[in-house]
Tab-separated table of C-alpha atoms in Angstrom:
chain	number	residue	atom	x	y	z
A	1	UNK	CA	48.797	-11.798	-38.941
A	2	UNK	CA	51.783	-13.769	-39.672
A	3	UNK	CA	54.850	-13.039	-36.971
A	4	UNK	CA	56.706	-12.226	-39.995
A	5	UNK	CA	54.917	-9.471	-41.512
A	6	UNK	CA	53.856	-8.333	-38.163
A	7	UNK	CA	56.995	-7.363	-36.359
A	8	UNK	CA	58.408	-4.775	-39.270
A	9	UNK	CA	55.580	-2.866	-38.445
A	10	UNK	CA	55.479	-2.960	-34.509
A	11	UNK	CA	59.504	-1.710	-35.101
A	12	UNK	CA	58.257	0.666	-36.800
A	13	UNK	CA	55.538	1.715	-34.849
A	14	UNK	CA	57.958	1.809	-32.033
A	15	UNK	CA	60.853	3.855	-33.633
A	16	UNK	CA	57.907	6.368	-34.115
A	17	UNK	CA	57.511	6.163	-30.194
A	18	UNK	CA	59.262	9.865	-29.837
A	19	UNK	CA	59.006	11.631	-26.609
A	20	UNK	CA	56.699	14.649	-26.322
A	21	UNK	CA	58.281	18.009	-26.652
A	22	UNK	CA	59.120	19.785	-23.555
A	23	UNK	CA	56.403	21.090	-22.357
A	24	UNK	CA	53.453	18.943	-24.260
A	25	UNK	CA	51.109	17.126	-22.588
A	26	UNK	CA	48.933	15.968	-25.275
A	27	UNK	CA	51.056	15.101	-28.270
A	28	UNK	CA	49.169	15.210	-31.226
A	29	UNK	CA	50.876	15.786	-34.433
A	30	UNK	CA	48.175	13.651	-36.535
A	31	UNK	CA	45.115	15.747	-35.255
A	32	UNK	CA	43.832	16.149	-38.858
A	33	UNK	CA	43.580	12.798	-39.792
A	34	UNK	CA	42.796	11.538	-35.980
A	35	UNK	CA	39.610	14.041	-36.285
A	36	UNK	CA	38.478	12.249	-39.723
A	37	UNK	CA	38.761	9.224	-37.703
A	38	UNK	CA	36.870	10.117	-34.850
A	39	UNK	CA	33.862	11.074	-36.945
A	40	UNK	CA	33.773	7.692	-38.845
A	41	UNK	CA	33.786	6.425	-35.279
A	42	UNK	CA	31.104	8.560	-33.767
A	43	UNK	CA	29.138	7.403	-37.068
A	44	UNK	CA	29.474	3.696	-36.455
A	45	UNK	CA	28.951	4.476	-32.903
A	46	UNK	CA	25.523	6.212	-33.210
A	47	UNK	CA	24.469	3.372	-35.839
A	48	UNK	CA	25.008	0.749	-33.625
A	49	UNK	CA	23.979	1.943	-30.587
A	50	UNK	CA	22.133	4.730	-31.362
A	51	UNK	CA	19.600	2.334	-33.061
A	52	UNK	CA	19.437	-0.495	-30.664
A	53	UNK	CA	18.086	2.300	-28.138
A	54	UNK	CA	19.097	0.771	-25.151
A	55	UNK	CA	17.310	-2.528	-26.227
A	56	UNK	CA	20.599	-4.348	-24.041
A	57	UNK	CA	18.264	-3.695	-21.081
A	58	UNK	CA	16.211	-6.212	-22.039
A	59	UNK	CA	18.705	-8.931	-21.788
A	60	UNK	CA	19.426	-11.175	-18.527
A	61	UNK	CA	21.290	-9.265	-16.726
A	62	UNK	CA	22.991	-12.733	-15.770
A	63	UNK	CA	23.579	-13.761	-19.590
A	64	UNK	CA	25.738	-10.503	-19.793
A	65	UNK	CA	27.824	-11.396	-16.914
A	66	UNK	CA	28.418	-14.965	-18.037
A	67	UNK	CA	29.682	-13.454	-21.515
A	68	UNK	CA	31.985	-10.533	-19.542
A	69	UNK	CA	32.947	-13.610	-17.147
A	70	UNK	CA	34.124	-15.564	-20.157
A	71	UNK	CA	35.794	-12.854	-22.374
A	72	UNK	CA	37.540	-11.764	-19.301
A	73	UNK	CA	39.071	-15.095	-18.583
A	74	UNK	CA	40.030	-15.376	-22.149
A	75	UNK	CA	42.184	-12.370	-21.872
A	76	UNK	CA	44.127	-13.709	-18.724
A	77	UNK	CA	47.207	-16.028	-20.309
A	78	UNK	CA	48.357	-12.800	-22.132
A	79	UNK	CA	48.027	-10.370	-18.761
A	80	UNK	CA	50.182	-13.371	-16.972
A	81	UNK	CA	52.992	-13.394	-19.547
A	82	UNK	CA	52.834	-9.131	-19.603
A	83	UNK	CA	53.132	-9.798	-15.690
A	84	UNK	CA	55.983	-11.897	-16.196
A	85	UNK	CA	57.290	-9.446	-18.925
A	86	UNK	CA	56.899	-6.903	-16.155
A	87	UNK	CA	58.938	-8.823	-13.475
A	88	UNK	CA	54.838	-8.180	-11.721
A	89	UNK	CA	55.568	-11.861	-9.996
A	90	UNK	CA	52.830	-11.576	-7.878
A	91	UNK	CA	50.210	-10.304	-10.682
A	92	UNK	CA	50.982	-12.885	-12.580
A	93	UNK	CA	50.862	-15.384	-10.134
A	94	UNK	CA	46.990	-13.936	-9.190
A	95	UNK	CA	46.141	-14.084	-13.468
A	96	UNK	CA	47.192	-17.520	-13.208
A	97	UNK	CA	45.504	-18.534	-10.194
A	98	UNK	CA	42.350	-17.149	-11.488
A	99	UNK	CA	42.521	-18.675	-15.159
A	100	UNK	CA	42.913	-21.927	-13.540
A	101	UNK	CA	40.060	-21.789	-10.921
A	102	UNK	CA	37.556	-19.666	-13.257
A	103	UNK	CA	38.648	-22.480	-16.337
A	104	UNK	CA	38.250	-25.417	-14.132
A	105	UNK	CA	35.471	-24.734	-11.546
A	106	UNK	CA	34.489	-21.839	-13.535
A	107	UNK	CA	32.715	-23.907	-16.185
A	108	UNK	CA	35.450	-22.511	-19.042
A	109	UNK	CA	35.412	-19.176	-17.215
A	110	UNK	CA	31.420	-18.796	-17.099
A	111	UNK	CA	31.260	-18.325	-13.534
A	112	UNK	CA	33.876	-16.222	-11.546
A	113	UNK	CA	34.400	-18.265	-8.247
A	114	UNK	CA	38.255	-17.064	-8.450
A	115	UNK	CA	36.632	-13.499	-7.729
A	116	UNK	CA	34.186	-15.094	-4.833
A	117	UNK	CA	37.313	-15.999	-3.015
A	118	UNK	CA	39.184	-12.066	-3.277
A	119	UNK	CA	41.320	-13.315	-6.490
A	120	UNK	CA	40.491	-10.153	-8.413
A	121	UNK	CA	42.120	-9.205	-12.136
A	122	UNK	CA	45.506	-7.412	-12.308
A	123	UNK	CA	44.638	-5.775	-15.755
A	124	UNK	CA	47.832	-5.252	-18.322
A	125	UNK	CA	48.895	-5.426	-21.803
A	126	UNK	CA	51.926	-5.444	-23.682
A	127	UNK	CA	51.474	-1.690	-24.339
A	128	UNK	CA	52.274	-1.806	-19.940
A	129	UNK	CA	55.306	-3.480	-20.580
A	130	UNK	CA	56.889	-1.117	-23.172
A	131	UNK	CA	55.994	1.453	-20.841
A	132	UNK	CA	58.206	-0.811	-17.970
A	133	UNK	CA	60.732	-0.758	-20.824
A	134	UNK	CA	60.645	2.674	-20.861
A	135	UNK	CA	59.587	2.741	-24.530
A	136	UNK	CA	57.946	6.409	-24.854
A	137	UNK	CA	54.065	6.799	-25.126
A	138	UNK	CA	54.548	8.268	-28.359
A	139	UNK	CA	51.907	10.071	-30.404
A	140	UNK	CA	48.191	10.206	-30.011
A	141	UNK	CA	45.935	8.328	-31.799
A	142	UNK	CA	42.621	7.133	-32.826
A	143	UNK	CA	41.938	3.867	-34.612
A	144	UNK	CA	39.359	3.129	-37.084
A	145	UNK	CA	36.316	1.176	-34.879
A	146	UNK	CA	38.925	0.548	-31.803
A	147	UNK	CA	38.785	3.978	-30.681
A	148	UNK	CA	41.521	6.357	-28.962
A	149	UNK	CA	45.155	5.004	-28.684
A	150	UNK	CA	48.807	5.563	-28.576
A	151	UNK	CA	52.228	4.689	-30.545
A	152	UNK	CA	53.085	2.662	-28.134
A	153	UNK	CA	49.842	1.295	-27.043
A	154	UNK	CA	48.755	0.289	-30.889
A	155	UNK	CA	52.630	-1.230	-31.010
A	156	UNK	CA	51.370	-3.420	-27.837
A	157	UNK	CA	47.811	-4.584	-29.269
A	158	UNK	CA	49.730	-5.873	-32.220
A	159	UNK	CA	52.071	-7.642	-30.191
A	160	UNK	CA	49.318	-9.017	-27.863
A	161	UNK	CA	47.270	-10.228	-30.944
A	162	UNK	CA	50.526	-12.314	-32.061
A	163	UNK	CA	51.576	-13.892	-29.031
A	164	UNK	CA	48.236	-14.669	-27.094
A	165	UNK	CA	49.633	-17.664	-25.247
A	166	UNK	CA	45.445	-18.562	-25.193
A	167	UNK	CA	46.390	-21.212	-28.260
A	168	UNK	CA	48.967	-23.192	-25.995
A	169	UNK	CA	47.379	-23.332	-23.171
A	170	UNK	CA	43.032	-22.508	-23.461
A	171	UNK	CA	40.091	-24.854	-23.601
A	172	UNK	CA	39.088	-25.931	-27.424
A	173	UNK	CA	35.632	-23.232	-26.543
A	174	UNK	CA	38.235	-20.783	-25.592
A	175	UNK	CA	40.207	-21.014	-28.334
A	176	UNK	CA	36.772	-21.235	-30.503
A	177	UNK	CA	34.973	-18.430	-29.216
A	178	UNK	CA	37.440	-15.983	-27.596
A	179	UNK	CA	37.345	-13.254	-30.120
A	180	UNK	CA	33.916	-13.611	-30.274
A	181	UNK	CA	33.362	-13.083	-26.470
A	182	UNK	CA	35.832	-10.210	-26.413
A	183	UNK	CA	33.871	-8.306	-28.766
A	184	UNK	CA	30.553	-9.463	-27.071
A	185	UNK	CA	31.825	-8.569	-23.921
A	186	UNK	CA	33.158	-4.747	-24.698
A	187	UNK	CA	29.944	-4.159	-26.648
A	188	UNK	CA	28.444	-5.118	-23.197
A	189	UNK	CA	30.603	-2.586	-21.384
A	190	UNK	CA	29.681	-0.114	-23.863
A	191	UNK	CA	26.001	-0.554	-22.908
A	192	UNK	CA	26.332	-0.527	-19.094
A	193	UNK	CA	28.378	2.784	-19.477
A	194	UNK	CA	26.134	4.447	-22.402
A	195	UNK	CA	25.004	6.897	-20.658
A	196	UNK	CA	28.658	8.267	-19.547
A	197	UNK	CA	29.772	7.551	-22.972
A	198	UNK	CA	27.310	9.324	-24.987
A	199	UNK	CA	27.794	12.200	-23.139
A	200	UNK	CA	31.050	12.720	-24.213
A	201	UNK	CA	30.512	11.645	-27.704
A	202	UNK	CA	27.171	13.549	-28.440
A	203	UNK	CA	27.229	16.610	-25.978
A	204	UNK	CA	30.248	18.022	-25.813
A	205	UNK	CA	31.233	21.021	-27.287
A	206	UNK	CA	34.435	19.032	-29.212
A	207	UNK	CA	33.809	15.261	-28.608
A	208	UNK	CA	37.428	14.645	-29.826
A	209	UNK	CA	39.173	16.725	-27.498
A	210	UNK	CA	37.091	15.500	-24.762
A	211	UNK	CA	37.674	11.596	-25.599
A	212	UNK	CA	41.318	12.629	-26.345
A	213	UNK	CA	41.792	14.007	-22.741
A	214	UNK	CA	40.052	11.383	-21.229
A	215	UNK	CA	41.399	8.793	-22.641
A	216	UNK	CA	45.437	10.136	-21.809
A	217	UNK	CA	43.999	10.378	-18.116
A	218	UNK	CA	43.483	7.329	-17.726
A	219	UNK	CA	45.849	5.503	-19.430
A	220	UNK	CA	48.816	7.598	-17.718
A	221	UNK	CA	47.276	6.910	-14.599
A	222	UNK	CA	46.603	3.136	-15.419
A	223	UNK	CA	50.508	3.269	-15.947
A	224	UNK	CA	51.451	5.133	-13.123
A	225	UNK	CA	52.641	8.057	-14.755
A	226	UNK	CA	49.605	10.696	-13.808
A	227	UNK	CA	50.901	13.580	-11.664
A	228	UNK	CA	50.490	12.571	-7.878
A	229	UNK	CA	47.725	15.729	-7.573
A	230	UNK	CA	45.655	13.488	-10.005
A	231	UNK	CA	45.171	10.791	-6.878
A	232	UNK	CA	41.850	9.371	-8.519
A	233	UNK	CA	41.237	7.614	-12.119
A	234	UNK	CA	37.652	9.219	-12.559
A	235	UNK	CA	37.403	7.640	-16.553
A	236	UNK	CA	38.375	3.753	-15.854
A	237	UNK	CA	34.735	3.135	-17.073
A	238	UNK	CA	35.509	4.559	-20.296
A	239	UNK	CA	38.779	3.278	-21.117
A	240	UNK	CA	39.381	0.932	-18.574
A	241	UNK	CA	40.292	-1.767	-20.677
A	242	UNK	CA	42.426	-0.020	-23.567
């Protein structure tokens, strides 16, 4: 998407970005049309998955690493300038340190040596750094195939997808395959966690609700913004990378 189009509609996005009224904890004026959402998702969901039937068990177990290894690298030069964004110095300087090692002696980012050696992710987004600016989490939502969301967190996807510093500074099979090996790589996810997932898609009593709350969990305590009785994300396998 062109810079130009895109950034009318991240302002507007992010004038939408009201607080919550006193009182609400789950602000959800769109419910309606978030609902007829959901069950397009589950749909897509259960055609997917439902039909491969688990067949991602029969895949090297070491193939699917390599592909998480790689779309997880991929995703690094944008969580170092969020970091920097963030004034998170150190983060940033640990995203870098690990897109260099896991580029170079990584193979591309193949291999994880920069984990090997205790240089583990520090996971963010641009959605994270309107929080830092204070920018309100706005109202719920839930995308068409990318699942549950926020204001402010859809405002932040559209300004990661615009200024993924990947094109300046990534290998020509970065560059080449990196959307590709993000997808792979979450459809991967969403295998090793099927089990959790599909519980909370297929057997609860209201799936939306259920994803809904989940989902809020996790991202407020991702952000740091969870009550302090809430000690322990129990849903970063769900959501973990939203």
């Amino acid at each position: 998407m062109p810079l130009r189009l895109a950034l009318p509609t991240v302002l507007v996005l992010l004038s939408a970005c009201a607080p919550a009224p006193d009182g609400v904890t789950v602000h959800d004026p769109y419910e309606e049309q978030n609902r007829r959402v959901h069950e397009f998702n589950k749909a897509i969901d259960e055609r997917v998955f439902g039909q491969l039937g688990g067949s991602g068990e029969s895949i090297d177990p070491e193939l699917k690493q390599t592909v998480v290894n790689f779309a997880d690298n991929v995703a690094l030069p944008g969580m170092v300038l969020n970091g920097l964004l963030q004034a998170d110095i150190g983060g940033a300087a640990t995203n870098t340190m690990r897109f260099l090692i896991n580029t170079t002696v990584g193979v591309g980012g193949l291999l994880d040596p920069a984990g090997a050696i205790g240089l583990t992710e520090e996971e963010t987004d641009f959605g994270e750094t309107l929080a830092v600016w204070n920018f309100p989490e706005g109202a719920y939502l839930e995308l068409p195939i990318l699942g549950p969301s926020t204001e402010r967190a859809f405002a932040g996807r559209i300004v990661d997808a615009i200024i993924d510093p990947l094109d300046s500074v990534g290998t020509r099979p970065q560059k080449d395959y990196g959307t590709l090996s993000t997808l792979a790589g979450r459809a991967i996810k969403r295998d090793q966690f099927g089990d959790t997932i599909d519980s909370v898609l297929r057997d609860s009593a209201d799936s939306y609700a259920q994803q809904r709350l989940i989902y809020l969990q996790n991202r407020r305590f991702e952000l740091g913004t969870t009550p302090e009785s809430e000690s322990v994300d129990p849903y970063d396998e769900l959501f973990g990378d939203q």
